[in-house]
Coordinates of C-alpha atoms in Angstrom, one line a residue:
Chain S
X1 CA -7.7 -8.2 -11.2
X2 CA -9.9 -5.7 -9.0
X3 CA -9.5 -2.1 -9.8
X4 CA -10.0 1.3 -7.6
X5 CA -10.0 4.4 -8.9
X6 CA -9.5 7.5 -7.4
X7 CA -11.1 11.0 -8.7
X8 CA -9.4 13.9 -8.7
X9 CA -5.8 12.4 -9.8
X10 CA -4.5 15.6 -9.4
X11 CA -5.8 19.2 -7.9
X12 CA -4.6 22.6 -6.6
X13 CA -6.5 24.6 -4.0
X14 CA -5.8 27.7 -2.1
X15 CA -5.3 27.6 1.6
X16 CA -8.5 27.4 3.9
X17 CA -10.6 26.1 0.9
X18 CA -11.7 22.1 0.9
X19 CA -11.1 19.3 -1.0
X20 CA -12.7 16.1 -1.9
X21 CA -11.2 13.2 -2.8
X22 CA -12.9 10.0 -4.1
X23 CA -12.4 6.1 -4.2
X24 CA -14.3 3.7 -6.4
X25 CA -14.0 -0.1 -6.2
X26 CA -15.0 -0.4 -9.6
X27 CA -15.9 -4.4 -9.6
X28 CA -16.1 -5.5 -6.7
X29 CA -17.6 -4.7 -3.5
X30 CA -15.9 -3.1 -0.5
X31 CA -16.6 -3.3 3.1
X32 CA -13.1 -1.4 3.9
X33 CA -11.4 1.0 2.6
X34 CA -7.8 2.5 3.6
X35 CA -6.8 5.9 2.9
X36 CA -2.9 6.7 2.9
X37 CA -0.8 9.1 2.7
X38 CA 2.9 9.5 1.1
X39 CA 5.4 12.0 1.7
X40 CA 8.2 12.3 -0.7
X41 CA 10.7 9.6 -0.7
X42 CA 8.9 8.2 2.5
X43 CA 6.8 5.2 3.0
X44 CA 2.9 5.0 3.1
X45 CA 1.4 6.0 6.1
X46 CA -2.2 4.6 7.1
X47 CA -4.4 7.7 7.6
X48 CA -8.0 6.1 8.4
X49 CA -9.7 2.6 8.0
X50 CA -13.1 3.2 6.2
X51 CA -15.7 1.0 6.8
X52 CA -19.6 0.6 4.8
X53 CA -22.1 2.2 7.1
X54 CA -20.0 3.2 10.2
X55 CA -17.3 5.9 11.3
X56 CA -13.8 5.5 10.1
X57 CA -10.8 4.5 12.5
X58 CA -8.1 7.0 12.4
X59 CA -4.5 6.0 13.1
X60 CA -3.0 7.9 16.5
X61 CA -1.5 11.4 15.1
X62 CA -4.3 12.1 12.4
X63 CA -7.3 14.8 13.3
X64 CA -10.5 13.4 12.2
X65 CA -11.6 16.7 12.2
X66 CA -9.9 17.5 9.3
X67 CA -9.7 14.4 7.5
X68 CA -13.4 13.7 6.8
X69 CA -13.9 10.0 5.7
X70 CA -17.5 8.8 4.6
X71 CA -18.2 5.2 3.4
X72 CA -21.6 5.7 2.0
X73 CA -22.1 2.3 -0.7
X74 CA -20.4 -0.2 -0.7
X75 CA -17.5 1.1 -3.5
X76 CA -17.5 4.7 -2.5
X77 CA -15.6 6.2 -0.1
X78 CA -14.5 10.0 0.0
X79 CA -11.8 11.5 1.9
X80 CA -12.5 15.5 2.5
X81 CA -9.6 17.4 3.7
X82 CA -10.7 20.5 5.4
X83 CA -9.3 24.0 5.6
X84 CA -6.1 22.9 3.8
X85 CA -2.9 24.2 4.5
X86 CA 0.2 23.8 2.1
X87 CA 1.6 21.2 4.7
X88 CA -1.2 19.0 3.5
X89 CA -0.1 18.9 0.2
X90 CA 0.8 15.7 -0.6
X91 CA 0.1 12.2 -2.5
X92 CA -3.1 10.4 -1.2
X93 CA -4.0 6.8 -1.9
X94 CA -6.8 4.7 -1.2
X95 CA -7.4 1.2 -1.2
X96 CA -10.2 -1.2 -0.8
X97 CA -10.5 -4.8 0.6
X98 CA -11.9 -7.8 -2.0
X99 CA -12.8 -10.7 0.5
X100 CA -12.9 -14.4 -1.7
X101 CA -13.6 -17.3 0.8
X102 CA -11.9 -16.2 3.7
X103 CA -9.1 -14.5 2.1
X104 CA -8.7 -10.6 2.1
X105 CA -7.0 -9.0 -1.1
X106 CA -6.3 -5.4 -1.0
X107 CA -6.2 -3.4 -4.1
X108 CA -5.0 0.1 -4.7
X109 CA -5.8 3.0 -6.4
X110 CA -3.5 5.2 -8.6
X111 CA -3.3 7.9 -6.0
X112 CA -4.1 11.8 -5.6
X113 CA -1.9 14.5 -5.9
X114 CA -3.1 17.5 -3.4
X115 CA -1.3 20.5 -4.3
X116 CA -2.5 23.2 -1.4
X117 CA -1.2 27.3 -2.5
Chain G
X1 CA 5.4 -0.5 16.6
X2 CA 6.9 -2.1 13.0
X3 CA 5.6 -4.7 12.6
X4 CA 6.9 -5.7 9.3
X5 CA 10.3 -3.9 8.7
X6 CA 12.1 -3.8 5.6
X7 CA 15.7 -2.4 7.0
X8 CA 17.1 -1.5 3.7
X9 CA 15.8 1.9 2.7
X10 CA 17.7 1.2 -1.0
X11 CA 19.2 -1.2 -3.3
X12 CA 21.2 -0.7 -6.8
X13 CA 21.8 -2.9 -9.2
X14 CA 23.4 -4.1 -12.7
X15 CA 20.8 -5.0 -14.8
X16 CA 20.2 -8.8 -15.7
X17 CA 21.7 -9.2 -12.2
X18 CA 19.5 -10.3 -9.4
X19 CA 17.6 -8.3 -7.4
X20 CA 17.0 -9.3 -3.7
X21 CA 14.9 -7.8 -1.0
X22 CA 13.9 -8.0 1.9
X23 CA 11.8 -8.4 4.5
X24 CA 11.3 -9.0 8.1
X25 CA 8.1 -9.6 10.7
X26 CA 7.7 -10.3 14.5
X27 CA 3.8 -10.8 14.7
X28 CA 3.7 -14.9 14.4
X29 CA -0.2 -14.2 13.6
X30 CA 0.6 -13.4 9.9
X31 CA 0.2 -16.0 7.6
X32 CA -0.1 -14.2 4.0
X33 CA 2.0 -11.9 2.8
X34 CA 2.6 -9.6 -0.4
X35 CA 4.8 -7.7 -2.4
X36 CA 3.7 -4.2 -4.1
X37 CA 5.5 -2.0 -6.7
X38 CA 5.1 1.3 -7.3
X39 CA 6.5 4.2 -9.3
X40 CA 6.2 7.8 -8.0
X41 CA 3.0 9.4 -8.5
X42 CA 1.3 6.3 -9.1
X43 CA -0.5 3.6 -6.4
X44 CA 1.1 0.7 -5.3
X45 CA 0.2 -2.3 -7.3
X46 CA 0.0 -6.1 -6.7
X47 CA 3.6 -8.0 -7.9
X48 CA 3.3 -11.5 -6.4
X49 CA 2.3 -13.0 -3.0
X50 CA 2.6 -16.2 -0.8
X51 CA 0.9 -17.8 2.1
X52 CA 2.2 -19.6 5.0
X53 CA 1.6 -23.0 4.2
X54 CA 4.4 -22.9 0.8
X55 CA 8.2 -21.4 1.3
X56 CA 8.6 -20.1 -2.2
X57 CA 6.5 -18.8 -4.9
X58 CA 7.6 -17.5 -8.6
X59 CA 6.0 -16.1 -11.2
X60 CA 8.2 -15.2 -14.1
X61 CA 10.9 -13.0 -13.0
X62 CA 9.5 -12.6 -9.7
X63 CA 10.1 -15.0 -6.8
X64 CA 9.0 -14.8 -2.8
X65 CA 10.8 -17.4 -0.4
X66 CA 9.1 -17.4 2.8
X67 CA 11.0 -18.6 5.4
X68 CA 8.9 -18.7 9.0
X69 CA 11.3 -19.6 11.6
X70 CA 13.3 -16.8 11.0
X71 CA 10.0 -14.5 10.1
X72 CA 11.6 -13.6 6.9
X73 CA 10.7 -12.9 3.4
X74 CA 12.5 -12.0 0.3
X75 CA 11.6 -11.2 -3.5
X76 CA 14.1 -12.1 -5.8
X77 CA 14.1 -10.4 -9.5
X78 CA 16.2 -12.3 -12.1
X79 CA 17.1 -10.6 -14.5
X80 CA 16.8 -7.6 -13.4
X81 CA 15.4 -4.8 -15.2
X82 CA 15.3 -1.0 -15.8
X83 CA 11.8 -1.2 -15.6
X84 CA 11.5 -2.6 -12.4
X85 CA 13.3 0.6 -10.7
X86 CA 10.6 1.3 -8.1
X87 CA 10.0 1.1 -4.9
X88 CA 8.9 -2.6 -3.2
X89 CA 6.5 -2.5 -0.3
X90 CA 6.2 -6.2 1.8
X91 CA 3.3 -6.3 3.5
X92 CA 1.7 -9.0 5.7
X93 CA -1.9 -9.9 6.8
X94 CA -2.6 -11.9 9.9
X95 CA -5.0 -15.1 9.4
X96 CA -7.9 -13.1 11.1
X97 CA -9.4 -10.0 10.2
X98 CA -8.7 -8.1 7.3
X99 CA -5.7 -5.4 7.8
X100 CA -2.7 -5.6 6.2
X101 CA 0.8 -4.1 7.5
X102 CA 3.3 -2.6 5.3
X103 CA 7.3 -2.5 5.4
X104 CA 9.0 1.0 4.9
X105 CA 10.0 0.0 1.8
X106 CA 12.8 -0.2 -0.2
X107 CA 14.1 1.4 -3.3
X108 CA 15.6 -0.5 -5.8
X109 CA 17.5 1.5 -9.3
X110 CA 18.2 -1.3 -11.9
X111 CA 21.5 0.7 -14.0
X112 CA 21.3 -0.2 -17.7

């Protein structure tokens, strides 16, 4: 099947510093990308839809100012968290669309862990 | 607004019993729908799907029954293994456009 990868899988930063996080469709091309979030023990929660070429679509409760999302090829997208703060540590995954016919097939990648000190 | 719920939030159970889950929908638009795994730390990943037009698919272990009148899914996992303690996402995709909705999830512990 289809695989995304995500780069860092795991990082630490001090508070007020940036970090970047990326996600690769590796063979296939991706139009959209989604970027989640997961608190512990909780479900995913849709940050963003990323889409080739245009701004990304934040869900209601998410500040676009600090979640920077860029979808600059067509398997790239990065998600840059701004001046972090501790209470954006947390597990980030990404995912990317595969479109065959007129089917959609999303595909994940392993995930981030943002550790923020 | 849920739009694809998955009420139980956890589920134990002996292994090589079976493992059922759940799922539940309201938008009548969806017409393919999923199952994902996934361990802590790790990205959800692809387990088994079925689309509208069929009430059950298996593979292996793994079943889906889709029933549409009652806008219900459920995965069923015989025998069930340690292994497959994780936690199940259902998700559904309407027959336009490309987003797809996820349940809450549910955790399921298989006890040796």
């Amino acid at each position: 099947g289809a695989v995304v990868s995500q780069h860092p899988s795991w990082v630490i930063c001090k508070s007020g510093t940036s970090v970047k996080i990326e996600c690769r469709s590796l063979d296939f091309q991706a139009t959209t990308m989604f970027w989640y979030r997961q608190f512990p023990k909780q479900s995913l929660m849709l940050m963003a839809t990323s889409n080739e070429g245009s701004k990304a679509t934040y869900e209601q409760g998410v500040e676009k100012d600090k979640f920077l999302i860029n979808h600059a090829s067509l398997t790239l997208s990065t998600l840059t968290v701004t001046s972090a703060h501790p209470e954006d540590s947390s597990f980030y995954i990404c995912s990317a669309i595969s479109q065959t016919g007129k089917r959609y097939e999303q595909y994940f990648g392993p995930g981030t862990r943002l550790t923020v000190t | 607004d849920q739009q694809v719920k998955q009420n139980s939030p956890s589920l134990s159970v002996q292994e090589g019993r079976i493992s059922i889950l759940n799922c539940d929908y309201t938008n009548s638009m969806f017409d393919y729908f999923l199952w994902y795994k996934k361990y802590p730390a790790e990205g959800p990943t692809f387990l088994i799907s079925i689309s509208s037009i069929k009430d059950k698919n298996e593979d292996g272990r793994f079943t889906v029954f889709l029933n549409k009148s009652a806008k219900h899914l459920s995965l069923h996992i015989v025998p069930s293994q340690p292994g497959d303690s994780a936690v199940y996402f259902c998700a559904a995709s309407p027959n336009t456009g490309n987003q797809f909705y996820f349940g809450t999830g549910t955790s399921l512990t298989v006890i040796p």
